[in-house]
Short mmCIF file of N, CA and C in Angstrom, two decimals:
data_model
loop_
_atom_site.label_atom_id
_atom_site.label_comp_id
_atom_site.label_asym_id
_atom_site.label_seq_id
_atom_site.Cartn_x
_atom_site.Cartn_y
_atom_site.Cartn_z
N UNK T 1 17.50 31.83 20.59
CA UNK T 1 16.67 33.00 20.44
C UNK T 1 17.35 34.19 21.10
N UNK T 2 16.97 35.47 20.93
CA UNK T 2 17.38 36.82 21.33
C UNK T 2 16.92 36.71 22.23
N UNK T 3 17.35 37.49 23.40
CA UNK T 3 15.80 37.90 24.35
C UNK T 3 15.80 39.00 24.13
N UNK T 4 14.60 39.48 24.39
CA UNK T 4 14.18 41.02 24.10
C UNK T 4 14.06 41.84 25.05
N UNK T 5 13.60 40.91 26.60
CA UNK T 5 13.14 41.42 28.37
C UNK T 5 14.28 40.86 28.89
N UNK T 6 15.21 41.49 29.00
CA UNK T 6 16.24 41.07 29.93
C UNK T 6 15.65 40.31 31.45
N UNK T 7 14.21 41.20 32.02
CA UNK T 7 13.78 41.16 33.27
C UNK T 7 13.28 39.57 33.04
N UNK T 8 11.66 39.65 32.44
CA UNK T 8 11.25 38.75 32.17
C UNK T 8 11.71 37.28 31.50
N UNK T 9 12.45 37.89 30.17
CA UNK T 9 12.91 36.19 29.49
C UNK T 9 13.93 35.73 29.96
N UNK T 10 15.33 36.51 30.78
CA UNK T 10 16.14 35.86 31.11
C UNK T 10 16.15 35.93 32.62
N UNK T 11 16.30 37.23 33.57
CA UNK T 11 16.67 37.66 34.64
C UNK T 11 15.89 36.28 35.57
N UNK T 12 14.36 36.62 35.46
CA UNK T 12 13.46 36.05 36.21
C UNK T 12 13.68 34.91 36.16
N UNK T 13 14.19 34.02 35.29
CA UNK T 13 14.05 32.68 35.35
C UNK T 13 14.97 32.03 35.33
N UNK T 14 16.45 32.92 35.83
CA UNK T 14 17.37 31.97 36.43
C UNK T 14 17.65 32.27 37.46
N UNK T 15 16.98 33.18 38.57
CA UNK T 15 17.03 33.80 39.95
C UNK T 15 16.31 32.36 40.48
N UNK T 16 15.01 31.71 40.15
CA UNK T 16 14.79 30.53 40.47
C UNK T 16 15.56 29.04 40.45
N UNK T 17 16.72 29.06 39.99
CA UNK T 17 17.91 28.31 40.44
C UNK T 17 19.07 28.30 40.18
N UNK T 18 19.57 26.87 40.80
CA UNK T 18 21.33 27.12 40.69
C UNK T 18 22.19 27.63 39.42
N UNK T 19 22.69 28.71 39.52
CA UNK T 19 23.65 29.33 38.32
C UNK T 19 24.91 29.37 38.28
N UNK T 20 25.11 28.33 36.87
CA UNK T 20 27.08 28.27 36.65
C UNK T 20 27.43 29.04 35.64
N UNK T 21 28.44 29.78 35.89
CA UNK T 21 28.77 30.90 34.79
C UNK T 21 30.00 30.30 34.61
N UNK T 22 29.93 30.33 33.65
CA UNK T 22 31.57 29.88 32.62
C UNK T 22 31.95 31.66 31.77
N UNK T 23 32.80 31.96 32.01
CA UNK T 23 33.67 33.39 32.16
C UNK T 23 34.86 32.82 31.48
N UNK T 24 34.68 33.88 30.30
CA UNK T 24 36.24 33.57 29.28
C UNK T 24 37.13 35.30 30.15
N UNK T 25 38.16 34.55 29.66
CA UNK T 25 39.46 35.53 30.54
C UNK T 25 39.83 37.23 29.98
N UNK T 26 38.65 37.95 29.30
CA UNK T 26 38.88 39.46 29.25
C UNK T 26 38.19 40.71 29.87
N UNK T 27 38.31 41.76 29.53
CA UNK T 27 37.94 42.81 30.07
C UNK T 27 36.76 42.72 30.17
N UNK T 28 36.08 42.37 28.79
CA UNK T 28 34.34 42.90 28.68
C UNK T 28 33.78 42.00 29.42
N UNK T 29 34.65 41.04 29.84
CA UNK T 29 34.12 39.33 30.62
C UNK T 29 33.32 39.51 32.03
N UNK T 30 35.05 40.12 32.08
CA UNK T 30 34.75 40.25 33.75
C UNK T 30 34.15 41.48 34.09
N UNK T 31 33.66 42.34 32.95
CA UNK T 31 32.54 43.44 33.75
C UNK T 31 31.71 43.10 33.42
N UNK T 32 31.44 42.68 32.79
CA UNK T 32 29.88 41.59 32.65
C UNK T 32 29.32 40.97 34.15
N UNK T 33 30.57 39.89 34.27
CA UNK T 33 30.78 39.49 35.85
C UNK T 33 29.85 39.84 36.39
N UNK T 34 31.13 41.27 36.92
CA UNK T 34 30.91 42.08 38.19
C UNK T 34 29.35 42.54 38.35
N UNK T 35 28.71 43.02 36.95
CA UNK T 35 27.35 43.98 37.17
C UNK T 35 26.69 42.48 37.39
N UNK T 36 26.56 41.24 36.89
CA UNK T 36 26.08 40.14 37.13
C UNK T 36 25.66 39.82 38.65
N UNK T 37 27.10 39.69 39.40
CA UNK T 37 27.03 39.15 40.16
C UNK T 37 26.36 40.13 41.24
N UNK T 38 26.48 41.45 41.34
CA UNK T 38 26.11 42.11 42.06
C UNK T 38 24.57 41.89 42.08
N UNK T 39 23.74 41.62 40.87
CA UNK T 39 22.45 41.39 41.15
C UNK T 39 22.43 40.00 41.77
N UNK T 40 23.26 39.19 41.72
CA UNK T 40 23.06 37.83 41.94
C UNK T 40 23.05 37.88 43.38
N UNK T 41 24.10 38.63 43.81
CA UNK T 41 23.86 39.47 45.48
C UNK T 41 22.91 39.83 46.17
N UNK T 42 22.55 40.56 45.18
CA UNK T 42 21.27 41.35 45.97
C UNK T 42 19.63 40.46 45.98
N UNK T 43 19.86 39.95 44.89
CA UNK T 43 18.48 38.71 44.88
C UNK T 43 18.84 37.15 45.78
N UNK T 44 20.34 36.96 46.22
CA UNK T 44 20.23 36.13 46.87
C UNK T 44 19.98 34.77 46.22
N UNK T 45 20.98 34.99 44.76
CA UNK T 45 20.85 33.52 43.96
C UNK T 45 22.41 32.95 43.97
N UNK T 46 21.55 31.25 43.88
CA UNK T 46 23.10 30.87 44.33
C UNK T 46 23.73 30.29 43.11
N UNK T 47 25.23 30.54 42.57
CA UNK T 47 25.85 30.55 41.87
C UNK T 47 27.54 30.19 41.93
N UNK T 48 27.93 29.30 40.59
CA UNK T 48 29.54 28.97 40.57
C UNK T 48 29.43 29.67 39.59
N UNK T 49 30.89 30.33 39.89
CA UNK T 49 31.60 31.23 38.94
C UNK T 49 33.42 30.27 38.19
N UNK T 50 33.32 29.85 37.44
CA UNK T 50 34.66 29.05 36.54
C UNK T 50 34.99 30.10 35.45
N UNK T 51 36.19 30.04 35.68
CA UNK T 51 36.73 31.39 34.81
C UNK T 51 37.31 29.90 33.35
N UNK T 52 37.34 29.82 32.01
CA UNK T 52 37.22 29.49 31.08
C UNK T 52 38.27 30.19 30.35
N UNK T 53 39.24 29.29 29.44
CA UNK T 53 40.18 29.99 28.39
C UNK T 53 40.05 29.03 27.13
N UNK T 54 39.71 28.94 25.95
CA UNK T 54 39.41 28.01 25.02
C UNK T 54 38.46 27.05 25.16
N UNK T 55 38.01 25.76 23.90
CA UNK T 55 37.19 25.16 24.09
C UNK T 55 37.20 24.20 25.04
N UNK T 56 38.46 23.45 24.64
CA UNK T 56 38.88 22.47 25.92
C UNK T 56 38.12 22.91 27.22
N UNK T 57 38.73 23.76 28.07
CA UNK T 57 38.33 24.13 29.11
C UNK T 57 36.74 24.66 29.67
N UNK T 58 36.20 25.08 28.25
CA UNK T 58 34.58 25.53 28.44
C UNK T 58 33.89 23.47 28.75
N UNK T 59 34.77 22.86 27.17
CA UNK T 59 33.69 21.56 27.72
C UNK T 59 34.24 20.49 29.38
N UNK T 60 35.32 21.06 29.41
CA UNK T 60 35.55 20.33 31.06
C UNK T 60 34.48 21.06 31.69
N UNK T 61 34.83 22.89 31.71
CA UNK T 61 34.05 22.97 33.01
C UNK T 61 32.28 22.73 33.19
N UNK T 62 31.91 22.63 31.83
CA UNK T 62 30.38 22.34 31.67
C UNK T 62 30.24 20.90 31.85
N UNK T 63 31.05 19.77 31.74
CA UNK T 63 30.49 18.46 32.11
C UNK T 63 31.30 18.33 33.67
N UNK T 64 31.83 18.83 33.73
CA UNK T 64 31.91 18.46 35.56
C UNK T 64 31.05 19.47 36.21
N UNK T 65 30.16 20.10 36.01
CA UNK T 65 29.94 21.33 36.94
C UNK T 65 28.46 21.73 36.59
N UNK T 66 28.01 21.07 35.15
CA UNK T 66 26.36 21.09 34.88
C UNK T 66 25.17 20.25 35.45
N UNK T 67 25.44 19.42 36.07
CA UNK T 67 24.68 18.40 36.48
C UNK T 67 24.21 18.78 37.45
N UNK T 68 24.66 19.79 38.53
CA UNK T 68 24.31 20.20 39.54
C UNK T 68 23.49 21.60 39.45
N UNK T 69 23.65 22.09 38.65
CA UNK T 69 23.20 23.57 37.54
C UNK T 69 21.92 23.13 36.74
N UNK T 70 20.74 24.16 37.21
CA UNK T 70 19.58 24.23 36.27
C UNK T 70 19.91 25.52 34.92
N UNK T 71 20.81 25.95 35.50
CA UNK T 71 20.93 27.57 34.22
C UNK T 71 22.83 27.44 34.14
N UNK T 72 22.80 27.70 32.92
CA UNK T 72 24.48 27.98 32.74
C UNK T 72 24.25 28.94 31.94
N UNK T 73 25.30 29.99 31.74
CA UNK T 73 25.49 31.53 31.36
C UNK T 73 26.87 31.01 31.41
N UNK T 74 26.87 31.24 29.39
CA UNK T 74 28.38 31.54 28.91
C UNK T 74 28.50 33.46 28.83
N UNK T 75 29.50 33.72 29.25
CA UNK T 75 29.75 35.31 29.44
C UNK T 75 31.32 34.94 28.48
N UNK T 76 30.92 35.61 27.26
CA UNK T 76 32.37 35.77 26.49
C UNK T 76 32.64 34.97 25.47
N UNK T 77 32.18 33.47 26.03
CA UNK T 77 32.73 32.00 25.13
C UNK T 77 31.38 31.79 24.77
N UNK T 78 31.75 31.12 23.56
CA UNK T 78 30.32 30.17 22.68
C UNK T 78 29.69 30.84 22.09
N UNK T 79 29.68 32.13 21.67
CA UNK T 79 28.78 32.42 20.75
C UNK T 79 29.61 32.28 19.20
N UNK T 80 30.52 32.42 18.77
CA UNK T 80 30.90 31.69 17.36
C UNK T 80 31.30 30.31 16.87
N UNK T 81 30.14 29.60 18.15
CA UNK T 81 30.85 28.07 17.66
C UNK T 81 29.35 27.25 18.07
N UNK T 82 29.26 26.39 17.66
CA UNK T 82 27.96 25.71 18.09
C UNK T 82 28.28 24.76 19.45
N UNK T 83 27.21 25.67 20.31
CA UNK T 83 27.10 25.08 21.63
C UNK T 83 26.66 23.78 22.04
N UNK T 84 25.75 23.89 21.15
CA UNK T 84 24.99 22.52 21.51
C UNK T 84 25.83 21.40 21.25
N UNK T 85 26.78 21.56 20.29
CA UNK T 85 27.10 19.79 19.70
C UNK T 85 28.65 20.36 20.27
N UNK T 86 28.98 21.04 20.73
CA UNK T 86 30.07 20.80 21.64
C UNK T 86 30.44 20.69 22.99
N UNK T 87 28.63 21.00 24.02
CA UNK T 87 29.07 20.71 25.47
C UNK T 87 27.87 19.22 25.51
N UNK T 88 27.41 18.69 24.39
CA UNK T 88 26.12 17.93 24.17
C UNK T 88 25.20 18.64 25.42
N UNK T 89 24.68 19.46 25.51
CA UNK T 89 23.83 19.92 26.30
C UNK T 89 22.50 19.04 26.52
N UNK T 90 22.11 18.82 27.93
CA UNK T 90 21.27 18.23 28.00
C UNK T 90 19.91 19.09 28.32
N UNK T 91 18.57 18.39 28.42
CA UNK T 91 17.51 19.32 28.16
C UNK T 91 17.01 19.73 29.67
N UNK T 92 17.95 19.26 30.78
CA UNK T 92 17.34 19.87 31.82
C UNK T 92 18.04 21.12 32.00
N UNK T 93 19.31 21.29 31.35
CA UNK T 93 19.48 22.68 31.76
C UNK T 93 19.43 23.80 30.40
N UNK T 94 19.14 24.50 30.92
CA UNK T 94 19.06 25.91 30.25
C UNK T 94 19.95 26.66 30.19
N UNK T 95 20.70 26.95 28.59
CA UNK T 95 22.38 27.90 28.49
C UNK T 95 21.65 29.02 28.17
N UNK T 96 22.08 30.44 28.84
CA UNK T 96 22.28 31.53 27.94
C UNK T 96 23.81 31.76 27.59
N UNK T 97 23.77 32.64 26.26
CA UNK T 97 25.36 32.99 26.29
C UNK T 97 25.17 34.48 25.73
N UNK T 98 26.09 35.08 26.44
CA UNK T 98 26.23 36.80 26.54
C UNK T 98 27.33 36.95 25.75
N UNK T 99 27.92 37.17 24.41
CA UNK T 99 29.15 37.44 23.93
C UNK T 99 28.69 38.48 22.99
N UNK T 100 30.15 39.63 22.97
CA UNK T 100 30.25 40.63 22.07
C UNK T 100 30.96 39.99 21.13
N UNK T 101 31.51 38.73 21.16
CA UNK T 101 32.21 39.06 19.80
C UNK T 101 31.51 37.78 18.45
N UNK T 102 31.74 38.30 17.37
CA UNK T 102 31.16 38.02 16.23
C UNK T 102 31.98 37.21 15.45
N UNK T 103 31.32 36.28 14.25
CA UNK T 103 30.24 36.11 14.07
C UNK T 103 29.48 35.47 15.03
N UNK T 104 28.13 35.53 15.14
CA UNK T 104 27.23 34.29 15.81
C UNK T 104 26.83 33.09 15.29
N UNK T 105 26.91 31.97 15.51
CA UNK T 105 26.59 30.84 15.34
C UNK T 105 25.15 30.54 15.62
N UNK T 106 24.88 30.57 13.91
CA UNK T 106 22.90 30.51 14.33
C UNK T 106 22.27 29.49 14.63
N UNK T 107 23.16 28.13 15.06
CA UNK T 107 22.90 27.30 15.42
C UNK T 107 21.59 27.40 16.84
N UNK T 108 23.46 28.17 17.75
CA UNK T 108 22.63 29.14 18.79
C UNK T 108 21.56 29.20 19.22
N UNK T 109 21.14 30.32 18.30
CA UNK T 109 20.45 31.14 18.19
C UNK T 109 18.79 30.28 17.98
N UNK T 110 19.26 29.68 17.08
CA UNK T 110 17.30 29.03 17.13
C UNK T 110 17.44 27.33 17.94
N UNK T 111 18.39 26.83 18.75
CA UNK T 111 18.21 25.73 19.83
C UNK T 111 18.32 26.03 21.00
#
């Protein structure tokens, strides 16, 4: 799904726990990051940051590093490929993924 309340549908409800960000390696990535993390600062949420280059490396760092993670935030990676049937996501945690680049995978979008 979209979110529409940055505050409400996403912000609020991963300040209530552990957050792994998987970060693909460009510009728009890592200012994403930066304005990220600075709130993540200031609210005092605790978070791993894994910087990510291809698929390989998105599904290592999501099965060694999700189990301990209630929220994962792809910043960059996964939005033109289907997430679900490539990190098998399980239902205790909750992915958002933040990417500018296109197409989107409407898989996505409605699981």
């Amino acid at each position: 799904m979209f979110v529409r309340d940055f505050r409400l549908e996403f912000y609020d409800k991963i300040v209530r726990g552990r957050v792994l960000l998987l970060v693909n390696h460009d510009v728009d990535a890592l200012c994403a990051t930066k304005i990220l993390l600075t709130l993540f600062h200031a609210d005092h949420v605790h978070y791993m940051l894994v910087p990510v280059s291809g698929k390989s490396q998105l599904q290592e760092a999501y099965k060694e590093h999700s189990v301990s993670h209630s929220n994962v935030i792809l910043i960059n990676c996964g939005a033109s490929i289907d997430v679900v049937e490539l990190l098998d996501i399980s239902h205790a945690n909750r992915v958002y993924i933040v990417d500018n680049h296109r197409p989107i995978d409407l898989v996505n979008v409605y699981n």
